[in-house]
Coordinates of C-alpha atoms and ligand atoms in Angstrom, one line a residue:
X28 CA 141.8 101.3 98.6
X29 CA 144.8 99.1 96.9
X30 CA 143.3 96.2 95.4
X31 CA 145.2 93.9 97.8
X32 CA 143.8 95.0 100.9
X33 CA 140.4 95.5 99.5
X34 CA 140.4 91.8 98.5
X35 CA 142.1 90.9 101.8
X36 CA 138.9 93.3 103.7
X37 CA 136.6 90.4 102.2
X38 CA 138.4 87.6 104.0
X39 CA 138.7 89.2 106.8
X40 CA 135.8 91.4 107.3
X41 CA 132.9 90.5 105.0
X42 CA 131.5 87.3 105.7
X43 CA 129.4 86.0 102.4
X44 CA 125.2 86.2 102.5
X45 CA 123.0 84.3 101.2
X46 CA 119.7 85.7 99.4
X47 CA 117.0 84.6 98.0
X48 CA 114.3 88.0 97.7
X49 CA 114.8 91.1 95.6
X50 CA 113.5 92.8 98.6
X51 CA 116.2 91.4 101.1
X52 CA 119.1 91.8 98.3
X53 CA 117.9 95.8 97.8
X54 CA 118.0 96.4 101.6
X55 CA 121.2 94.8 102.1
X56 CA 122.8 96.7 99.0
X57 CA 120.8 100.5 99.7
X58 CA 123.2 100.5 103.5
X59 CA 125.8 99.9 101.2
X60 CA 125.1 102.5 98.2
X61 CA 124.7 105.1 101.4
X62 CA 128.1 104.3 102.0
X63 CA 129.0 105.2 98.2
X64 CA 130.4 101.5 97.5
X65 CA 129.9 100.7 94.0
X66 CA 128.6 97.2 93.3
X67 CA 129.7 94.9 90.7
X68 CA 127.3 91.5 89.1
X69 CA 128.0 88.8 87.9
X70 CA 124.9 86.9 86.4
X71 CA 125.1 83.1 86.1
X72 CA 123.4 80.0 86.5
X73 CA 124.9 77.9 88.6
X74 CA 126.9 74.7 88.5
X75 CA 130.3 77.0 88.4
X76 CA 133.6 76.5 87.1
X77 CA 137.0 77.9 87.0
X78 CA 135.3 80.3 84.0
X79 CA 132.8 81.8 86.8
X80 CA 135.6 82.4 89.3
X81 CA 137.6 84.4 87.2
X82 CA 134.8 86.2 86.4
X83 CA 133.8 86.9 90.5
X84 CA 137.4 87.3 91.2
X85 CA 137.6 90.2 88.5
X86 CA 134.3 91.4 89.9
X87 CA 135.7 91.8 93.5
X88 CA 138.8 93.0 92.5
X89 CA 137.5 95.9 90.4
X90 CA 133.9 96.7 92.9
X91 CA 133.9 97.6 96.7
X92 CA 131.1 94.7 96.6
X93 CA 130.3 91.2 94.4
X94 CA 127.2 90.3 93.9
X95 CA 126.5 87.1 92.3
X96 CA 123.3 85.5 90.9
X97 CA 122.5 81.9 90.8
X98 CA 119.3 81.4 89.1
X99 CA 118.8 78.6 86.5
X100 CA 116.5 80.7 84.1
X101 CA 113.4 78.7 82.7
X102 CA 112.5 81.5 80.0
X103 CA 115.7 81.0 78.0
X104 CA 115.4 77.4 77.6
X105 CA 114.2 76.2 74.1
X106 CA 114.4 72.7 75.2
X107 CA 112.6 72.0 78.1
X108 CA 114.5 68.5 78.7
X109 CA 117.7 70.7 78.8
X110 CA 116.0 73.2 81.2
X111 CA 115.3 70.0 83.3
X112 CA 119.0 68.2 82.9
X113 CA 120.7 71.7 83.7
X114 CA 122.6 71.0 87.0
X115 CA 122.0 72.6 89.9
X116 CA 124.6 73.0 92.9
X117 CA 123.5 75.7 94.6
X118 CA 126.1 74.5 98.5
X119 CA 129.4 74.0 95.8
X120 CA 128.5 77.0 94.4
X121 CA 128.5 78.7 97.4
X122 CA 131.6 77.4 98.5
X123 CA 133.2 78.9 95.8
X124 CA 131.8 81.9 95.4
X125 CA 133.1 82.5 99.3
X126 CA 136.7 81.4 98.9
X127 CA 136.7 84.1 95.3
X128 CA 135.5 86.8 97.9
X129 CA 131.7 87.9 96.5
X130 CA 130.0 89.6 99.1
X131 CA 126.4 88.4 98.3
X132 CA 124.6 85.2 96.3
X133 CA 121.2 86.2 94.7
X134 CA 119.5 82.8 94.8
X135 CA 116.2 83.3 94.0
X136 CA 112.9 81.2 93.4
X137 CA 111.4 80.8 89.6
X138 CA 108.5 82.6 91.6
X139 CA 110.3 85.2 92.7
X140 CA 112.0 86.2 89.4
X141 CA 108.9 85.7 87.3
X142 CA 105.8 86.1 89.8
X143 CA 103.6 86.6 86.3
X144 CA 104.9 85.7 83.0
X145 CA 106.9 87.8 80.9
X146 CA 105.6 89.2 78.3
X147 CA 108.8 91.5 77.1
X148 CA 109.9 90.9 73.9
X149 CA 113.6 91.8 73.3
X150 CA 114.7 92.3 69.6
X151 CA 118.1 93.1 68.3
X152 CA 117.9 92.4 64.8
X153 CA 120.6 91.3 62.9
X154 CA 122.5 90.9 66.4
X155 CA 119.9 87.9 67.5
X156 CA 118.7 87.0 64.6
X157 CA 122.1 85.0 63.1
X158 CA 123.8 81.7 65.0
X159 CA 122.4 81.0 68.6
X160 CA 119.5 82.7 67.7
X161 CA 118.2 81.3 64.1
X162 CA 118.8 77.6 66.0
X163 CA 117.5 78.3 69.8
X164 CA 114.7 80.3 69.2
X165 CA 113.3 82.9 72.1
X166 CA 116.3 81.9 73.5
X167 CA 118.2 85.9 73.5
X168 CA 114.8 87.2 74.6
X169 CA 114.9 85.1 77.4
X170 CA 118.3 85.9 78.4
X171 CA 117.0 89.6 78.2
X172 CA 114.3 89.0 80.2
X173 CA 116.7 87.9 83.4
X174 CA 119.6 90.6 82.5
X175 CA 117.3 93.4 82.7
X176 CA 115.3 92.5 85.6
X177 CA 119.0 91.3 87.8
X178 CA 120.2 94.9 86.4
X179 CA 116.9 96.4 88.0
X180 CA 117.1 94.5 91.1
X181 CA 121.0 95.1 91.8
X182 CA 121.6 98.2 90.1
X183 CA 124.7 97.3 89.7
X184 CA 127.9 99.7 88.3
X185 CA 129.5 96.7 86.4
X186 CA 128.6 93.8 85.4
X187 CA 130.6 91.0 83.9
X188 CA 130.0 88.1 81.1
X189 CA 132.2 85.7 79.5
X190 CA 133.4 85.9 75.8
X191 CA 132.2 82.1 75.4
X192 CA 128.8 83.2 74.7
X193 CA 129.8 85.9 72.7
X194 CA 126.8 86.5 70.6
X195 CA 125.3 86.8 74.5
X196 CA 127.8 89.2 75.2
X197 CA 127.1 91.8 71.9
X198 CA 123.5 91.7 72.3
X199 CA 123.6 92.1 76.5
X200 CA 125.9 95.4 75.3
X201 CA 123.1 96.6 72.6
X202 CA 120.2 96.1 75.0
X203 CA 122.4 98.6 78.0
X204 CA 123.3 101.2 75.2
X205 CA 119.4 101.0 74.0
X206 CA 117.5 101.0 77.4
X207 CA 120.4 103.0 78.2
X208 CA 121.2 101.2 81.6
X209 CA 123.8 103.2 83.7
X210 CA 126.3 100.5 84.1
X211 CA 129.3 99.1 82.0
X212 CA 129.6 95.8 81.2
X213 CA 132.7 94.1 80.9
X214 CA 133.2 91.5 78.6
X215 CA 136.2 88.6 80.2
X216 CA 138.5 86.1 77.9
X217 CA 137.5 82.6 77.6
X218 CA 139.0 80.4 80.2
X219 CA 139.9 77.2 78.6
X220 CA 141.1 73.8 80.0
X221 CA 145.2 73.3 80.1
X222 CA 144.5 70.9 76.9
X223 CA 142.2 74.3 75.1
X224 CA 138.4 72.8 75.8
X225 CA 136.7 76.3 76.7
X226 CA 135.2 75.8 80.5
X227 CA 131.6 75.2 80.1
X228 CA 129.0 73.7 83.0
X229 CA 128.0 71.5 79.7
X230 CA 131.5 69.5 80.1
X231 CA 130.0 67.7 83.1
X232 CA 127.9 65.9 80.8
X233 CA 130.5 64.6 79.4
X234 CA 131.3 60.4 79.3
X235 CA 135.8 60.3 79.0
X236 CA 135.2 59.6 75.5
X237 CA 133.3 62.5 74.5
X238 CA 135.2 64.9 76.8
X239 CA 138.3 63.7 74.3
X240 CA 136.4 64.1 71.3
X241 CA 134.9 67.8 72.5
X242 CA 139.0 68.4 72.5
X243 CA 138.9 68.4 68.9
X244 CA 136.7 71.4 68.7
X245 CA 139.1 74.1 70.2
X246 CA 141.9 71.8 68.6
X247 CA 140.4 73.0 65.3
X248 CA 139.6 76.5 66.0
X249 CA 143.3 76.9 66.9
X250 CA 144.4 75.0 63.9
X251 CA 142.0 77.1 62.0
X252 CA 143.4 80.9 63.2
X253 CA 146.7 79.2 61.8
X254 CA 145.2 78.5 58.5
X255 CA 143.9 82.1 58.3
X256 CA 147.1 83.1 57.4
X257 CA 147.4 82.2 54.1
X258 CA 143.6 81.3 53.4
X259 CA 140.4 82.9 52.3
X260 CA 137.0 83.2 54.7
X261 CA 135.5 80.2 52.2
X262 CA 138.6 78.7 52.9
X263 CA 139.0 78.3 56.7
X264 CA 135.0 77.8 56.8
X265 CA 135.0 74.6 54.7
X266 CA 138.5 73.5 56.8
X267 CA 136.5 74.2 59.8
X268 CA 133.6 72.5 58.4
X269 CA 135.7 69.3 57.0
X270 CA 137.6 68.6 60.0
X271 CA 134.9 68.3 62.4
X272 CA 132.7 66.6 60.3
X273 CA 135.6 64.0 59.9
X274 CA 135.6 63.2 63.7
X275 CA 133.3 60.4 64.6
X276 CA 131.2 61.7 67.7
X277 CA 130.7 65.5 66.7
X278 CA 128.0 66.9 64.6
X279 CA 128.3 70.3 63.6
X280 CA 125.4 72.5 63.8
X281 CA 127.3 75.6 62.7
X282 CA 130.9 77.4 62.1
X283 CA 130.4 81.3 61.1
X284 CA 133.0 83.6 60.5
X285 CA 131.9 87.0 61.8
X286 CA 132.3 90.6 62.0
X287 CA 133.2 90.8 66.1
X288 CA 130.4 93.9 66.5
X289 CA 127.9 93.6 63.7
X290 CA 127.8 89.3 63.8
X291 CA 127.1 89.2 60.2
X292 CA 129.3 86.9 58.1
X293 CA 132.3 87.8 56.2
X294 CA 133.2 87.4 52.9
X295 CA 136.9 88.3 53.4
X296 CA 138.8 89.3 56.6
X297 CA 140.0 92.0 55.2
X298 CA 136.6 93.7 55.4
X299 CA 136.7 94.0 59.2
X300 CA 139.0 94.5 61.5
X301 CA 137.6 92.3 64.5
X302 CA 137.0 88.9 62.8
X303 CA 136.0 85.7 65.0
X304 CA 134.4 82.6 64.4
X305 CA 131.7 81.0 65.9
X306 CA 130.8 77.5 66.5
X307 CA 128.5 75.0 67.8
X308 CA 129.2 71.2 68.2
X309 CA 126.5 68.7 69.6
X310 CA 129.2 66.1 71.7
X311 CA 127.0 63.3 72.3
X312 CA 123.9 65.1 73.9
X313 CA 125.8 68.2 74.8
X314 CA 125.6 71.3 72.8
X315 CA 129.1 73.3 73.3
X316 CA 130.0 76.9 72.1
X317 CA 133.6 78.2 71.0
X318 CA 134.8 81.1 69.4
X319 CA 138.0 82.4 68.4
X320 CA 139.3 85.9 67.2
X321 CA 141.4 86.1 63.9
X322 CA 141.7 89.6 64.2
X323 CA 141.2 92.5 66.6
Ligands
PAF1 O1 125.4 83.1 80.5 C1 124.6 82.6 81.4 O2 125.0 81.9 82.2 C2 123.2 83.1 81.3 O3 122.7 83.2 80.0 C3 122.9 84.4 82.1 C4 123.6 85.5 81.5 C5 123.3 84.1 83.6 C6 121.4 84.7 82.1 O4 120.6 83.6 82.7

């Protein structure tokens, strides 16, 4: 079907549901596997932004059906307090979700999701060893945890993932190519604020002040693919490194310059060709991720 009318069939014919039970979600999606549709995910957590919509809105546009999850998982939380701050807003969600055209919302219980604990472990050394996962412990294994089971309750053909959490996104890819899921997952750009700040639901914790201090972080990745030019990887880290630690009301916890498929550090770009660097900023209480490609 051209992609216009398929995305037009939504509006017109498909009005959105509402789920909350692997069992209900599996009955609604087995009519529509019968039909042969081919279903598309997109996993998140709620409290959505522009970056979520352009991921559904890919989603629709490329599956005969969208399903998205809302589910605020509790087992990738290293900090319980940030587990317990994470906003939840499940009717706005909705509301958008609808007007981008998705075809279902998984929104199910902590019970539902986890009616036992889980006692998978997920390991992708180096993948989750470096970055996000030497400074939020359990934290990848947790994220395992949900992915696999959504991919076992929606079967999906597709599912997408943002390139801000981009150590997420390489080690979601090396746990489909090792439990060899039959699914393609497909990676989307960054979206970023008209000033550069990458969407995040973290920005709404932001006061004015620190949402103009937070600027400085993409501000300085940008600057910093400029440097690259004429600089060495020692170079552009302690730039990196110098600049935000000059501005009053960010405290870096880390800026690594990476191989884009192995994530282990670089001594000089011209060892890979798919170079990006990673960061994490604390803004006031909020922890916000970044990345930006030097080469590819
Ligand atoms: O990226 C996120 O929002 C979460 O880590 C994910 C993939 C939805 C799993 O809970």
């Amino acid at each position: 079907m051209h992609r216009f009318y398929k995305q037009l069939s939504y509006f017109i014919t498909i009005k959105m549901e509402i789920v909350h039970t692997i069992k209900d979600l599996q009955a609604a999606l087995s009519v529509l596997r019968a039909q042969k549709k081919e279903v598309g995910l997109v996993p998140t957590m709620g409290a959505l932004h522009a970056g979520h919509a352009s991921l559904v809105k890919r989603c629709v546009a490329e599956n005969d059906v969208a399903v998205v999850s809302v589910f605020v998982n509790p087992t990738q939380f290293n900090d319980k307090n940030d587990l317990v701050k994470y906003p939840r807003t499940l009717e706005a969600d909705c509301r958008l979700l609808e007007e981008c055209g998705a075809a279902f919302v998984f929104a199910p219980s902590v019970e539902e999701m986890y009616p036992e604990p889980d006692t998978r472990q997920f390991s992708y050394a180096p993948l989750d060893t470096v970055m996000e996962g030497a400074f939020r412990p359990g934290h990848f294994n947790g994220v395992c945890q949900i992915v696999s089971k959504l991919f076992d309750a929606v079967q999906p053909d597709r599912a997408y993932f943002g390139e801000k959490d981009f150590q997420q996104l390489a080690i979601i890819r090396e746990m489909v190519r090792q439990m060899k899921y039959p699914l393609q997952i497909v990676g989307c750009p960054i979206v970023r604020e008209e000033d550069g700040l990458a969407l995040s639901s973290r920005n709404a914790r932001l006061s004015a002040g620190e949402r103009k201090n937070a600027l400085k972080i993409s501000q300085t990745l940008f600057e910093s693919r400029t440097f690259a030019a004429a600089h060495t990887v020692a170079e552009i880290q302690k730039f990196v490194e110098d600049v935000i630690a000059a501005e009053p009301g960010l405290r870096l916890e880390y800026f690594e310059l990476v191989d884009g498929n192995t994530l282990q550090k670089i001594a000089n770009l011209e060892d890979t060709s798919y170079a990006v660097g990673c960061i994490t900023v604390f803004c006031g209480e909020a922890r916000l991720i970044d990345n930006i490609k030097y080469k590819e």
